[in-house]
């Protein structure tokens, strides 16, 4: 099975253009299945694996009290793998169809109220290089709802200042997200006064750099957000992803249609975006 897993990962990388993290996740899930089959079924070839083998593996995960989300992800990986095997003619039927994913209780994400968000954005208001950069990063993150990984990997060429939009790239896909004048002004200030004397040659194409002139890390930005949240007197234990949730909830609350929000967030399924419909109302009720 190891050979077929390698072939599947190559297919994802070369044909589906998936991200490295996605490929690692698939490999991890399928390797666990392979090891289980080696121990319990004597290393069968892929065409020798049965529905009962797969059912016993899921039952094993349940006995070991794996989280429902982990089991669901593993089943999704197995299904994708068997869909590939069937497509390539390596198996005669898709035996993964027998697997049923457990119901996963979706946790309602935390969001900030409009007033809390305004206080957070007001924190880096000084004229130091760091505060000018931080203000531009926070303004852009909240105005576009992009992921932190997308924010810190933005390149100068990804931002169209004249037209007011940026381009995010993920897994071979692109999406264009607009931003307003307030963000444009914050970016222009950062580019005109700060970036050129902060950046090093190693990061010459990166939009936002750390104080050493290198690309910013996720951890570095996470600490930045936590620090400003504390200064703003925000009690919610927020993460950078909170700003993405807040953006989406505020957009829906202001009347933006779900399809547009889905496209800006890059969600493949609109049901994922739908959770933001009542989120803004709930936050408003909590603060009244």
Coordinates of C-alpha atoms in Angstrom, one line a residue, residues 156-280:
X156 CA 4.4 43.2 -3.5
X157 CA 3.1 42.1 -6.9
X158 CA 0.0 40.6 -5.2
X159 CA -1.3 44.0 -4.2
X160 CA -2.8 46.4 -6.7
X161 CA -2.8 49.8 -5.0
X162 CA -4.4 51.7 -7.9
X163 CA -7.4 49.4 -8.2
X164 CA -7.6 48.5 -4.5
X165 CA -7.4 44.7 -4.5
X166 CA -5.1 41.9 -3.6
X167 CA -4.6 38.4 -5.0
X168 CA -4.4 35.4 -2.7
X169 CA -2.9 32.1 -4.0
X170 CA -3.5 28.8 -2.4
X171 CA -3.2 25.3 -3.8
X172 CA -2.9 26.5 -7.4
X173 CA -6.1 28.6 -7.0
X174 CA -6.3 32.4 -7.0
X175 CA -8.9 34.7 -5.6
X176 CA -9.2 38.5 -5.9
X177 CA -10.2 40.5 -2.8
X178 CA -11.0 44.2 -2.8
X179 CA -10.1 46.7 0.0
X180 CA -11.1 50.3 0.7
X181 CA -9.4 53.6 1.0
X182 CA -8.6 53.3 4.7
X183 CA -6.5 50.2 4.0
X184 CA -5.0 51.8 0.9
X185 CA -3.8 54.7 3.0
X186 CA -2.3 52.4 5.7
X187 CA -0.5 50.4 3.1
X188 CA 0.8 53.5 1.3
X189 CA 2.1 54.9 4.5
X190 CA 3.9 51.6 5.3
X191 CA 5.4 51.3 1.8
X192 CA 6.5 55.0 1.6
X193 CA 8.0 55.4 5.1
X194 CA 8.9 52.0 6.5
X195 CA 9.3 48.9 4.3
X196 CA 12.3 50.0 2.1
X197 CA 14.7 50.4 5.1
X198 CA 13.3 47.4 7.0
X199 CA 13.5 44.8 4.3
X200 CA 16.6 42.6 3.5
X201 CA 17.6 41.1 0.2
X202 CA 16.3 37.7 1.3
X203 CA 12.8 39.1 1.6
X204 CA 12.9 41.7 -1.1
X205 CA 9.5 40.5 -2.7
X206 CA 7.6 40.0 0.6
X207 CA 5.1 42.7 1.5
X208 CA 5.4 42.5 5.3
X209 CA 8.6 41.8 7.1
X210 CA 9.6 41.5 10.7
X211 CA 11.9 43.9 12.6
X212 CA 14.9 42.0 11.3
X213 CA 13.9 42.6 7.7
X214 CA 12.9 38.9 7.1
X215 CA 9.4 37.4 6.3
X216 CA 7.1 37.5 9.3
X217 CA 6.2 34.2 11.0
X218 CA 2.7 33.1 12.1
X219 CA 4.0 33.0 15.7
X220 CA 5.3 36.5 15.4
X221 CA 2.0 37.9 14.1
X222 CA 0.1 35.9 16.7
X223 CA 2.1 37.6 19.5
X224 CA 1.5 41.0 17.9
X225 CA -2.3 40.5 17.9
X226 CA -2.4 39.3 21.5
X227 CA -0.3 42.3 22.6
X228 CA -2.6 44.8 20.9
X229 CA -5.8 43.0 22.1
X230 CA -4.5 43.3 25.7
X231 CA -3.8 47.0 25.2
X232 CA -7.3 47.5 23.8
X233 CA -8.8 45.9 26.9
X234 CA -10.4 43.0 25.0
X235 CA -11.1 40.1 27.3
X236 CA -11.9 37.6 24.5
X237 CA -8.9 35.2 24.1
X238 CA -8.4 36.1 20.4
X239 CA -6.1 34.7 17.8
X240 CA -5.3 36.1 14.3
X241 CA -8.1 33.8 12.9
X242 CA -10.6 35.7 15.1
X243 CA -10.1 38.6 12.8
X244 CA -11.1 36.4 9.8
X245 CA -14.2 35.3 11.6
X246 CA -15.0 38.8 12.6
X247 CA -14.6 40.1 9.0
X248 CA -17.0 37.4 7.7
X249 CA -19.6 38.0 10.4
X250 CA -19.6 41.8 10.0
X251 CA -19.8 41.5 6.2
X252 CA -22.9 39.2 6.4
X253 CA -24.4 41.5 9.1
X254 CA -24.0 44.5 6.9
X255 CA -25.9 42.9 4.1
X256 CA -23.2 41.4 1.9
X257 CA -24.6 38.2 0.2
X258 CA -23.2 34.9 1.3
X259 CA -21.8 33.9 -2.1
X260 CA -19.6 37.0 -2.2
X261 CA -18.4 36.4 1.4
X262 CA -17.7 32.7 0.4
X263 CA -15.6 33.8 -2.6
X264 CA -13.6 36.3 -0.5
X265 CA -12.9 33.7 2.2
X266 CA -12.0 31.0 -0.3
X267 CA -14.5 28.5 1.1
X268 CA -15.2 25.6 -1.3
X269 CA -18.6 24.9 0.4
X270 CA -21.1 27.7 1.1
X271 CA -22.4 25.8 4.1
X272 CA -19.1 26.7 5.9
X273 CA -19.8 30.3 5.3
X274 CA -23.4 30.0 6.4
X275 CA -22.4 29.8 10.1
X276 CA -21.7 33.6 10.0
X277 CA -25.4 34.4 9.4
X278 CA -26.4 34.5 13.0
X279 CA -22.9 35.1 14.5
X280 CA -23.0 38.9 14.3

